[in-house]
Each structure stands twice: as C-alpha cells, then as structure tokens.
Amino acid sequence: MTSKQAMLAATVLVVVAVLLPGCSDYRGASQRHKITHAPYNQRQVWAVAPLRNESGSRYADGYAVADKLTHQLTMIHGIDVLPVNRVLGAMQALNLGAITSKDQALALRDALGVDGLVVGSLTAWDPYDPPKIGIAIELYVDPISPTRTFDSRELTWAATEDRALPQRPYQSGDQPVSTVAAYYDAADPDTRAELERYGKHRGKDDGKVKHHARLYLISMDLYTEFVSQRVCSRLLAAESARLTRTPDDTQSQTPRLTQATP
C-alpha cells in the first residue's frame, strides 16, 4: 500500500467513525419519536380554549398551558389545531371571558367551526422543585363529524393494530365525549419515572453540557410541556377507547363519557 493509499484509508476510517454515532442517534431518535395517529378515519380540526385557573396560584397561566396543549396535539397525525389566539378572538366575539359551562363550550365550538374543542382548568400549580400540576380537560366534538369504530368481529381478524376500521358517525349529543383529570407531582415515583423517560432523549448537547430530564424539574415551562404531552396522550387513549367500544355499547342512545385512566 502506498503512502497516499494509506492516508486515504485513514481518512475514510475517521469519517466513518464520526458519522456512525450520528447515524445511530438519528435512528434512535426516529424510534423514540414515533408519530401518534388519531383514531379517526378523516382528518380533524380541533381547538383548545385557554384553561381556567382554579389552582389558587397566581402563577398559573391557562393561556400558556392551552398553547402547550395545542403544540402537542399538532404533533398527532390526523389532527390540525387552530392557534390559541384565534380561539381568543372567537371568545371575544362571543363576549366570553372564560369557558365555564357546557353551553359556552358548544357555542365556541360552533363559532370556530371545528370538529373538536378542548376546554378545562388548572386545578393545581406549584412551580418549585419538585413541581406539581393538576389539570382537567374535556373534549366536545361536532355530532356529525365522522370517526371510525369497529365491529368486534373484525377485531378477531385484525392482523395489526393499524387495520382500517369501518366508518360510523359520532353519537355525542351535546356532552363532552372524553375527559382527562390528572395530578402530576414530580415527587411521586411514577411521575418521576415518566418524566425521566420523556426527558431522557429530548435534551440538547451543546458540546459542554448534556441536558437531560433534570431540566424538566427546574424549569416549569419544560415541566408544563411534559404534562401537556402526557395529558394529550391520555385524551387520545380515551378517544380510542370510546370509538372502539362494543356494538352493544354503540347502540345506546345515551352519550357515553370516556375518562382516561392513569
């Protein structure tokens, strides 16, 4: 091997050594951030109203949390979400300072012309380490918005969880169809474990400091991001459960409220 060939081989080895960790991180990132699919057969348009502050803390910002929820919902495949400032504009047009009743939620949903409206409140807020957030949200849907559910007999033949499901219209009436009520205390071992999993690979390596889940404990903004992601995940789980109930349940004329479980 000539000196030029040896130098070229050495250069190739260096390039491979540099690129391989990056490729590994990329594959890992793609696996960690899998796209969540909404359980509907057609694309939906949702909106999130600013949450009421019932926490007793003056630091709780229902508008900021609504913005976090909106951001998390936009990452769900099959759901588009209106910006919160547009929701505020509709509320001002309706002379609504906050959504405090079912009738107000329905009026805002219809004024926005969306398929689904998320409303709710902050029930607890403590920004100090370990942070705590309590949140309760409800989903109001357009009764004629198409969704998908399934015949239990089809589930027997389903080869994968991605199997397309038959169409069926909403039967929601004027009640919230799904609800999530949660309290995330970072001192709780289960919450801490969820936070560690969430924050572990969402850090930024600036070459000096490897940011990790610890930042989510000292930044209320990041902790709110974590809680918003978990709440949206539970809301979609509640919707999936509602839309995949048995045919006997779907024949009922009484709207059924589905609450997410921890």
PDB file of C-alpha atoms in Angstrom:
ATOM      1  CA  MET A   1       0.000   0.000   0.000  1.00  0.00           C
ATOM      2  CA  THR A   2       1.388   3.394  -0.992  1.00  0.00           C
ATOM      3  CA  SER A   3       1.570   6.331   1.377  1.00  0.00           C
ATOM      4  CA  LYS A   4      -1.306   8.024  -0.482  1.00  0.00           C
ATOM      5  CA  GLN A   5      -3.468   4.913  -0.181  1.00  0.00           C
ATOM      6  CA  ALA A   6      -2.673   4.623   3.497  1.00  0.00           C
ATOM      7  CA  MET A   7      -3.598   8.265   4.032  1.00  0.00           C
ATOM      8  CA  LEU A   8      -6.864   7.808   2.114  1.00  0.00           C
ATOM      9  CA  ALA A   9      -7.757   4.711   4.158  1.00  0.00           C
ATOM     10  CA  ALA A  10      -7.065   6.566   7.378  1.00  0.00           C
ATOM     11  CA  THR A  11      -9.267   9.458   6.241  1.00  0.00           C
ATOM     12  CA  VAL A  12     -12.130   7.084   5.424  1.00  0.00           C
ATOM     13  CA  LEU A  13     -11.878   5.471   8.836  1.00  0.00           C
ATOM     14  CA  VAL A  14     -12.022   8.849  10.537  1.00  0.00           C
ATOM     15  CA  VAL A  15     -15.100   9.900   8.528  1.00  0.00           C
ATOM     16  CA  VAL A  16     -16.878   6.609   9.308  1.00  0.00           C
ATOM     17  CA  ALA A  17     -16.041   6.929  12.976  1.00  0.00           C
ATOM     18  CA  VAL A  18     -17.535  10.411  13.035  1.00  0.00           C
ATOM     19  CA  LEU A  19     -20.677   9.595  11.037  1.00  0.00           C
ATOM     20  CA  LEU A  20     -21.686   6.292  12.631  1.00  0.00           C
ATOM     21  CA  PRO A  21     -22.604   7.737  16.075  1.00  0.00           C
ATOM     22  CA  GLY A  22     -24.693  10.378  14.325  1.00  0.00           C
ATOM     23  CA  CYS A  23     -26.483   7.743  12.251  1.00  0.00           C
ATOM     24  CA  SER A  24     -27.118   5.720  15.381  1.00  0.00           C
ATOM     25  CA  ASP A  25     -28.530   8.781  17.159  1.00  0.00           C
ATOM     26  CA  TYR A  26     -30.744   9.516  14.152  1.00  0.00           C
ATOM     27  CA  ARG A  27     -32.177   6.018  14.087  1.00  0.00           C
ATOM     28  CA  GLY A  28     -32.698   6.142  17.813  1.00  0.00           C
ATOM     29  CA  ALA A  29     -34.434   9.486  17.551  1.00  0.00           C
ATOM     30  CA  SER A  30     -36.765   8.201  14.845  1.00  0.00           C
ATOM     31  CA  GLN A  31     -37.712   5.277  17.042  1.00  0.00           C
ATOM     32  CA  ARG A  32     -38.113   7.414  20.161  1.00  0.00           C
ATOM     33  CA  HIS A  33     -40.351   9.995  18.487  1.00  0.00           C
ATOM     34  CA  LYS A  34     -42.856   7.762  16.756  1.00  0.00           C
ATOM     35  CA  ILE A  35     -45.802   9.506  15.146  1.00  0.00           C
ATOM     36  CA  THR A  36     -49.047   9.136  17.070  1.00  0.00           C
ATOM     37  CA  HIS A  37     -52.087   8.554  14.865  1.00  0.00           C
ATOM     38  CA  ALA A  38     -55.503   9.898  15.783  1.00  0.00           C
ATOM     39  CA  PRO A  39     -58.270   7.245  15.885  1.00  0.00           C
ATOM     40  CA  TYR A  40     -60.387   8.900  13.200  1.00  0.00           C
ATOM     41  CA  ASN A  41     -60.998   7.986   9.589  1.00  0.00           C
ATOM     42  CA  GLN A  42     -60.808  11.600   8.413  1.00  0.00           C
ATOM     43  CA  ARG A  43     -58.555  14.491   9.319  1.00  0.00           C
ATOM     44  CA  GLN A  44     -59.911  16.529  12.224  1.00  0.00           C
ATOM     45  CA  VAL A  45     -59.643  20.204  13.124  1.00  0.00           C
ATOM     46  CA  TRP A  46     -59.548  20.933  16.853  1.00  0.00           C
ATOM     47  CA  ALA A  47     -59.110  23.975  19.048  1.00  0.00           C
ATOM     48  CA  VAL A  48     -58.027  24.441  22.659  1.00  0.00           C
ATOM     49  CA  ALA A  49     -59.582  27.160  24.816  1.00  0.00           C
ATOM     50  CA  PRO A  50     -57.476  28.891  27.488  1.00  0.00           C
ATOM     51  CA  LEU A  51     -57.768  26.876  30.681  1.00  0.00           C
ATOM     52  CA  ARG A  52     -59.406  28.368  33.756  1.00  0.00           C
ATOM     53  CA  ASN A  53     -57.104  28.932  36.713  1.00  0.00           C
ATOM     54  CA  GLU A  54     -58.660  27.134  39.674  1.00  0.00           C
ATOM     55  CA  SER A  55     -55.327  26.266  41.283  1.00  0.00           C
ATOM     56  CA  GLY A  56     -55.188  29.145  43.763  1.00  0.00           C
ATOM     57  CA  SER A  57     -51.792  30.152  42.369  1.00  0.00           C
ATOM     58  CA  ARG A  58     -51.364  33.467  40.606  1.00  0.00           C
ATOM     59  CA  TYR A  59     -48.514  31.987  38.580  1.00  0.00           C
ATOM     60  CA  ALA A  60     -50.718  29.534  36.708  1.00  0.00           C
ATOM     61  CA  ASP A  61     -51.285  30.703  33.123  1.00  0.00           C
ATOM     62  CA  GLY A  62     -54.198  28.991  31.396  1.00  0.00           C
ATOM     63  CA  TYR A  63     -53.372  30.633  28.075  1.00  0.00           C
ATOM     64  CA  ALA A  64     -49.784  29.324  28.128  1.00  0.00           C
ATOM     65  CA  VAL A  65     -50.935  25.809  29.016  1.00  0.00           C
ATOM     66  CA  ALA A  66     -53.517  25.886  26.205  1.00  0.00           C
ATOM     67  CA  ASP A  67     -50.686  26.836  23.872  1.00  0.00           C
ATOM     68  CA  LYS A  68     -48.655  23.845  25.123  1.00  0.00           C
ATOM     69  CA  LEU A  69     -51.612  21.513  24.613  1.00  0.00           C
ATOM     70  CA  THR A  70     -52.123  22.918  21.125  1.00  0.00           C
ATOM     71  CA  HIS A  71     -48.486  22.264  20.268  1.00  0.00           C
ATOM     72  CA  GLN A  72     -48.690  18.665  21.480  1.00  0.00           C
ATOM     73  CA  LEU A  73     -51.918  17.997  19.574  1.00  0.00           C
ATOM     74  CA  THR A  74     -50.433  19.329  16.328  1.00  0.00           C
ATOM     75  CA  MET A  75     -47.873  16.512  16.506  1.00  0.00           C
ATOM     76  CA  ILE A  76     -50.644  13.913  16.285  1.00  0.00           C
ATOM     77  CA  HIS A  77     -51.108  12.621  12.761  1.00  0.00           C
ATOM     78  CA  GLY A  78     -54.670  13.299  11.625  1.00  0.00           C
ATOM     79  CA  ILE A  79     -55.395  16.355  13.778  1.00  0.00           C
ATOM     80  CA  ASP A  80     -54.928  20.027  12.874  1.00  0.00           C
ATOM     81  CA  VAL A  81     -55.281  22.549  15.693  1.00  0.00           C
ATOM     82  CA  LEU A  82     -56.202  26.229  15.482  1.00  0.00           C
ATOM     83  CA  PRO A  83     -53.849  28.685  17.202  1.00  0.00           C
ATOM     84  CA  VAL A  84     -54.954  29.846  20.635  1.00  0.00           C
ATOM     85  CA  ASN A  85     -55.103  33.497  19.587  1.00  0.00           C
ATOM     86  CA  ARG A  86     -57.774  32.590  17.040  1.00  0.00           C
ATOM     87  CA  VAL A  87     -59.747  30.894  19.812  1.00  0.00           C
ATOM     88  CA  LEU A  88     -59.393  34.047  21.906  1.00  0.00           C
ATOM     89  CA  GLY A  89     -60.714  36.111  19.011  1.00  0.00           C
ATOM     90  CA  ALA A  90     -63.828  33.952  18.799  1.00  0.00           C
ATOM     91  CA  MET A  91     -64.302  34.169  22.567  1.00  0.00           C
ATOM     92  CA  GLN A  92     -64.117  37.951  22.414  1.00  0.00           C
ATOM     93  CA  ALA A  93     -66.682  37.991  19.618  1.00  0.00           C
ATOM     94  CA  LEU A  94     -68.977  35.915  21.836  1.00  0.00           C
ATOM     95  CA  ASN A  95     -68.214  38.098  24.892  1.00  0.00           C
ATOM     96  CA  LEU A  96     -66.743  35.113  26.711  1.00  0.00           C
ATOM     97  CA  GLY A  97     -64.002  35.811  29.224  1.00  0.00           C
ATOM     98  CA  ALA A  98     -63.626  32.102  30.001  1.00  0.00           C
ATOM     99  CA  ILE A  99     -65.358  28.823  29.232  1.00  0.00           C
ATOM    100  CA  THR A 100     -67.206  27.905  32.408  1.00  0.00           C
ATOM    101  CA  SER A 101     -70.200  25.927  31.152  1.00  0.00           C
ATOM    102  CA  LYS A 102     -71.254  23.331  28.610  1.00  0.00           C
ATOM    103  CA  ASP A 103     -73.346  25.863  26.679  1.00  0.00           C
ATOM    104  CA  GLN A 104     -70.381  28.206  26.353  1.00  0.00           C
ATOM    105  CA  ALA A 105     -68.161  25.356  25.131  1.00  0.00           C
ATOM    106  CA  LEU A 106     -70.733  24.367  22.495  1.00  0.00           C
ATOM    107  CA  ALA A 107     -71.179  27.965  21.368  1.00  0.00           C
ATOM    108  CA  LEU A 108     -67.430  28.415  20.980  1.00  0.00           C
ATOM    109  CA  ARG A 109     -67.046  25.121  19.148  1.00  0.00           C
ATOM    110  CA  ASP A 110     -69.770  26.065  16.681  1.00  0.00           C
ATOM    111  CA  ALA A 111     -68.394  29.591  16.236  1.00  0.00           C
ATOM    112  CA  LEU A 112     -64.970  28.213  15.381  1.00  0.00           C
ATOM    113  CA  GLY A 113     -66.440  25.542  13.109  1.00  0.00           C
ATOM    114  CA  VAL A 114     -64.096  22.885  14.442  1.00  0.00           C
ATOM    115  CA  ASP A 115     -64.581  19.136  14.830  1.00  0.00           C
ATOM    116  CA  GLY A 116     -63.437  19.157  18.433  1.00  0.00           C
ATOM    117  CA  LEU A 117     -62.926  21.688  21.224  1.00  0.00           C
ATOM    118  CA  VAL A 118     -60.811  21.075  24.325  1.00  0.00           C
ATOM    119  CA  VAL A 119     -61.732  23.053  27.439  1.00  0.00           C
ATOM    120  CA  GLY A 120     -60.722  22.683  31.053  1.00  0.00           C
ATOM    121  CA  SER A 121     -58.991  24.084  34.101  1.00  0.00           C
ATOM    122  CA  LEU A 122     -55.772  24.050  36.089  1.00  0.00           C
ATOM    123  CA  THR A 123     -56.542  22.554  39.484  1.00  0.00           C
ATOM    124  CA  ALA A 124     -53.049  22.702  40.999  1.00  0.00           C
ATOM    125  CA  TRP A 125     -49.867  24.642  40.245  1.00  0.00           C
ATOM    126  CA  ASP A 126     -46.568  24.657  42.133  1.00  0.00           C
ATOM    127  CA  PRO A 127     -43.509  25.760  40.141  1.00  0.00           C
ATOM    128  CA  TYR A 128     -40.950  24.911  42.820  1.00  0.00           C
ATOM    129  CA  ASP A 129     -38.825  21.759  42.713  1.00  0.00           C
ATOM    130  CA  PRO A 130     -40.417  19.231  42.739  1.00  0.00           C
ATOM    131  CA  PRO A 131     -43.063  20.924  40.521  1.00  0.00           C
ATOM    132  CA  LYS A 132     -46.733  19.970  40.582  1.00  0.00           C
ATOM    133  CA  ILE A 133     -49.534  20.481  38.082  1.00  0.00           C
ATOM    134  CA  GLY A 134     -53.169  19.459  38.319  1.00  0.00           C
ATOM    135  CA  ILE A 135     -55.228  19.632  35.143  1.00  0.00           C
ATOM    136  CA  ALA A 136     -58.705  18.635  33.983  1.00  0.00           C
ATOM    137  CA  ILE A 137     -59.827  18.810  30.352  1.00  0.00           C
ATOM    138  CA  GLU A 138     -62.908  17.834  28.372  1.00  0.00           C
ATOM    139  CA  LEU A 139     -63.392  17.236  24.657  1.00  0.00           C
ATOM    140  CA  TYR A 140     -66.546  18.433  22.901  1.00  0.00           C
ATOM    141  CA  VAL A 141     -66.987  17.141  19.371  1.00  0.00           C
ATOM    142  CA  ASP A 142     -69.217  18.022  16.463  1.00  0.00           C
ATOM    143  CA  PRO A 143     -72.054  15.423  16.493  1.00  0.00           C
ATOM    144  CA  ILE A 144     -71.889  14.961  12.715  1.00  0.00           C
ATOM    145  CA  SER A 145     -68.107  14.754  12.480  1.00  0.00           C
ATOM    146  CA  PRO A 146     -67.129  11.354  11.023  1.00  0.00           C
ATOM    147  CA  THR A 147     -64.980   8.982  13.042  1.00  0.00           C
ATOM    148  CA  ARG A 148     -64.224   5.316  12.917  1.00  0.00           C
ATOM    149  CA  THR A 149     -65.063   2.439  15.167  1.00  0.00           C
ATOM    150  CA  PHE A 150     -65.138  -1.274  14.648  1.00  0.00           C
ATOM    151  CA  ASP A 151     -67.271  -4.363  14.770  1.00  0.00           C
ATOM    152  CA  SER A 152     -65.850  -6.675  17.432  1.00  0.00           C
ATOM    153  CA  ARG A 153     -65.899  -9.498  14.864  1.00  0.00           C
ATOM    154  CA  GLU A 154     -63.428  -7.552  12.725  1.00  0.00           C
ATOM    155  CA  LEU A 155     -61.018  -7.269  15.630  1.00  0.00           C
ATOM    156  CA  THR A 156     -60.701 -11.057  15.643  1.00  0.00           C
ATOM    157  CA  TRP A 157     -59.389 -10.958  12.084  1.00  0.00           C
ATOM    158  CA  ALA A 158     -57.175  -7.893  12.510  1.00  0.00           C
ATOM    159  CA  ALA A 159     -53.562  -8.748  11.784  1.00  0.00           C
ATOM    160  CA  THR A 160     -52.134  -5.481  13.100  1.00  0.00           C
ATOM    161  CA  GLU A 161     -53.263  -2.528  15.167  1.00  0.00           C
ATOM    162  CA  ASP A 162     -53.147  -0.357  12.044  1.00  0.00           C
ATOM    163  CA  ARG A 163     -56.114  -2.097  10.430  1.00  0.00           C
ATOM    164  CA  ALA A 164     -58.590   0.392   8.939  1.00  0.00           C
ATOM    165  CA  LEU A 165     -61.867   0.494  10.816  1.00  0.00           C
ATOM    166  CA  PRO A 166     -65.389   0.933   9.399  1.00  0.00           C
ATOM    167  CA  GLN A 167     -66.915   4.407   9.421  1.00  0.00           C
ATOM    168  CA  ARG A 168     -69.507   5.440  11.952  1.00  0.00           C
ATOM    169  CA  PRO A 169     -70.782   8.920  12.844  1.00  0.00           C
ATOM    170  CA  TYR A 170     -70.372  10.456  16.272  1.00  0.00           C
ATOM    171  CA  GLN A 171     -73.195   9.919  18.722  1.00  0.00           C
ATOM    172  CA  SER A 172     -72.081  12.539  21.187  1.00  0.00           C
ATOM    173  CA  GLY A 173     -75.117  14.766  21.673  1.00  0.00           C
ATOM    174  CA  ASP A 174     -74.097  17.907  23.492  1.00  0.00           C
ATOM    175  CA  GLN A 175     -71.943  16.338  26.199  1.00  0.00           C
ATOM    176  CA  PRO A 176     -68.157  16.100  26.436  1.00  0.00           C
ATOM    177  CA  VAL A 177     -67.196  12.745  24.957  1.00  0.00           C
ATOM    178  CA  SER A 178     -63.838  12.256  26.667  1.00  0.00           C
ATOM    179  CA  THR A 179     -62.222  13.724  29.746  1.00  0.00           C
ATOM    180  CA  VAL A 180     -58.858  13.631  31.466  1.00  0.00           C
ATOM    181  CA  ALA A 181     -58.250  14.633  35.082  1.00  0.00           C
ATOM    182  CA  ALA A 182     -54.677  14.279  36.291  1.00  0.00           C
ATOM    183  CA  TYR A 183     -52.293  15.429  39.008  1.00  0.00           C
ATOM    184  CA  TYR A 184     -48.596  15.284  38.190  1.00  0.00           C
ATOM    185  CA  ASP A 185     -46.379  15.620  41.256  1.00  0.00           C
ATOM    186  CA  ALA A 186     -42.686  15.311  40.353  1.00  0.00           C
ATOM    187  CA  ALA A 187     -42.035  13.934  43.826  1.00  0.00           C
ATOM    188  CA  ASP A 188     -44.178  10.901  43.030  1.00  0.00           C
ATOM    189  CA  PRO A 189     -42.055   7.924  41.858  1.00  0.00           C
ATOM    190  CA  ASP A 190     -44.399   7.061  38.980  1.00  0.00           C
ATOM    191  CA  THR A 191     -44.453  10.645  37.717  1.00  0.00           C
ATOM    192  CA  ARG A 192     -40.679  10.860  38.094  1.00  0.00           C
ATOM    193  CA  ALA A 193     -40.234   7.676  36.064  1.00  0.00           C
ATOM    194  CA  GLU A 194     -42.486   9.050  33.286  1.00  0.00           C
ATOM    195  CA  LEU A 195     -40.547  12.304  33.349  1.00  0.00           C
ATOM    196  CA  GLU A 196     -37.218  10.513  33.087  1.00  0.00           C
ATOM    197  CA  ARG A 197     -38.430   8.580  30.051  1.00  0.00           C
ATOM    198  CA  TYR A 198     -39.816  11.716  28.444  1.00  0.00           C
ATOM    199  CA  GLY A 199     -36.831  13.964  29.062  1.00  0.00           C
ATOM    200  CA  LYS A 200     -34.010  11.495  28.564  1.00  0.00           C
ATOM    201  CA  HIS A 201     -33.684  11.919  24.811  1.00  0.00           C
ATOM    202  CA  ARG A 202     -35.161  15.377  24.386  1.00  0.00           C
ATOM    203  CA  GLY A 203     -32.044  17.178  25.561  1.00  0.00           C
ATOM    204  CA  LYS A 204     -29.651  19.280  23.543  1.00  0.00           C
ATOM    205  CA  ASP A 205     -25.935  18.569  23.500  1.00  0.00           C
ATOM    206  CA  ASP A 206     -24.131  21.897  23.163  1.00  0.00           C
ATOM    207  CA  GLY A 207     -20.709  20.275  23.431  1.00  0.00           C
ATOM    208  CA  LYS A 208     -20.296  21.219  27.063  1.00  0.00           C
ATOM    209  CA  VAL A 209     -23.402  20.204  28.983  1.00  0.00           C
ATOM    210  CA  LYS A 210     -25.653  17.238  28.286  1.00  0.00           C
ATOM    211  CA  HIS A 211     -29.141  18.466  29.099  1.00  0.00           C
ATOM    212  CA  HIS A 212     -31.463  15.745  30.358  1.00  0.00           C
ATOM    213  CA  ALA A 213     -34.584  15.123  32.379  1.00  0.00           C
ATOM    214  CA  ARG A 214     -33.224  17.117  35.326  1.00  0.00           C
ATOM    215  CA  LEU A 215     -34.042  20.326  33.467  1.00  0.00           C
ATOM    216  CA  TYR A 216     -37.722  19.386  33.491  1.00  0.00           C
ATOM    217  CA  LEU A 217     -37.674  19.603  37.288  1.00  0.00           C
ATOM    218  CA  ILE A 218     -36.159  23.070  37.480  1.00  0.00           C
ATOM    219  CA  SER A 219     -37.998  24.643  34.546  1.00  0.00           C
ATOM    220  CA  MET A 220     -41.754  24.994  34.935  1.00  0.00           C
ATOM    221  CA  ASP A 221     -42.020  25.709  31.219  1.00  0.00           C
ATOM    222  CA  LEU A 222     -40.439  22.333  30.399  1.00  0.00           C
ATOM    223  CA  TYR A 223     -42.431  20.566  33.096  1.00  0.00           C
ATOM    224  CA  THR A 224     -45.630  22.024  31.634  1.00  0.00           C
ATOM    225  CA  GLU A 225     -44.537  20.682  28.245  1.00  0.00           C
ATOM    226  CA  PHE A 226     -44.163  17.221  29.777  1.00  0.00           C
ATOM    227  CA  VAL A 227     -47.570  17.363  31.484  1.00  0.00           C
ATOM    228  CA  SER A 228     -49.219  18.628  28.287  1.00  0.00           C
ATOM    229  CA  GLN A 229     -47.771  15.723  26.325  1.00  0.00           C
ATOM    230  CA  ARG A 230     -48.982  13.176  28.864  1.00  0.00           C
ATOM    231  CA  VAL A 231     -52.462  14.727  29.072  1.00  0.00           C
ATOM    232  CA  CYS A 232     -52.849  14.790  25.279  1.00  0.00           C
ATOM    233  CA  SER A 233     -51.701  11.177  25.107  1.00  0.00           C
ATOM    234  CA  ARG A 234     -54.311  10.185  27.659  1.00  0.00           C
ATOM    235  CA  LEU A 235     -57.012  12.148  25.852  1.00  0.00           C
ATOM    236  CA  LEU A 236     -56.259  10.277  22.614  1.00  0.00           C
ATOM    237  CA  ALA A 237     -56.280   6.993  24.545  1.00  0.00           C
ATOM    238  CA  ALA A 238     -59.706   7.885  25.926  1.00  0.00           C
ATOM    239  CA  GLU A 239     -60.933   8.690  22.424  1.00  0.00           C
ATOM    240  CA  SER A 240     -59.599   5.389  21.097  1.00  0.00           C
ATOM    241  CA  ALA A 241     -61.370   3.540  23.892  1.00  0.00           C
ATOM    242  CA  ARG A 242     -64.618   5.410  23.185  1.00  0.00           C
ATOM    243  CA  LEU A 243     -64.515   4.714  19.477  1.00  0.00           C
ATOM    244  CA  THR A 244     -63.685   1.038  19.882  1.00  0.00           C
ATOM    245  CA  ARG A 245     -66.361   0.074  22.344  1.00  0.00           C
ATOM    246  CA  THR A 246     -68.566  -2.918  21.538  1.00  0.00           C
ATOM    247  CA  PRO A 247     -71.562  -2.739  19.171  1.00  0.00           C
ATOM    248  CA  ASP A 248     -73.920  -3.164  22.151  1.00  0.00           C
ATOM    249  CA  ASP A 249     -72.482  -0.013  23.663  1.00  0.00           C
ATOM    250  CA  THR A 250     -72.687   1.978  20.430  1.00  0.00           C
ATOM    251  CA  GLN A 251     -76.386   1.169  20.100  1.00  0.00           C
ATOM    252  CA  SER A 252     -77.096   3.056  23.287  1.00  0.00           C
ATOM    253  CA  GLN A 253     -78.742   6.437  22.726  1.00  0.00           C
ATOM    254  CA  THR A 254     -77.164   7.884  25.862  1.00  0.00           C
ATOM    255  CA  PRO A 255     -73.871   9.714  25.192  1.00  0.00           C
ATOM    256  CA  ARG A 256     -71.028   7.911  26.913  1.00  0.00           C
ATOM    257  CA  LEU A 257     -68.259   9.822  28.646  1.00  0.00           C
ATOM    258  CA  THR A 258     -64.861   8.194  28.492  1.00  0.00           C
ATOM    259  CA  GLN A 259     -62.282   9.103  31.101  1.00  0.00           C
ATOM    260  CA  ALA A 260     -58.628   8.298  30.629  1.00  0.00           C
ATOM    261  CA  THR A 261     -57.027   6.094  33.243  1.00  0.00           C
ATOM    262  CA  PRO A 262     -53.526   6.779  34.562  1.00  0.00           C
TER     263      PRO A 262
END
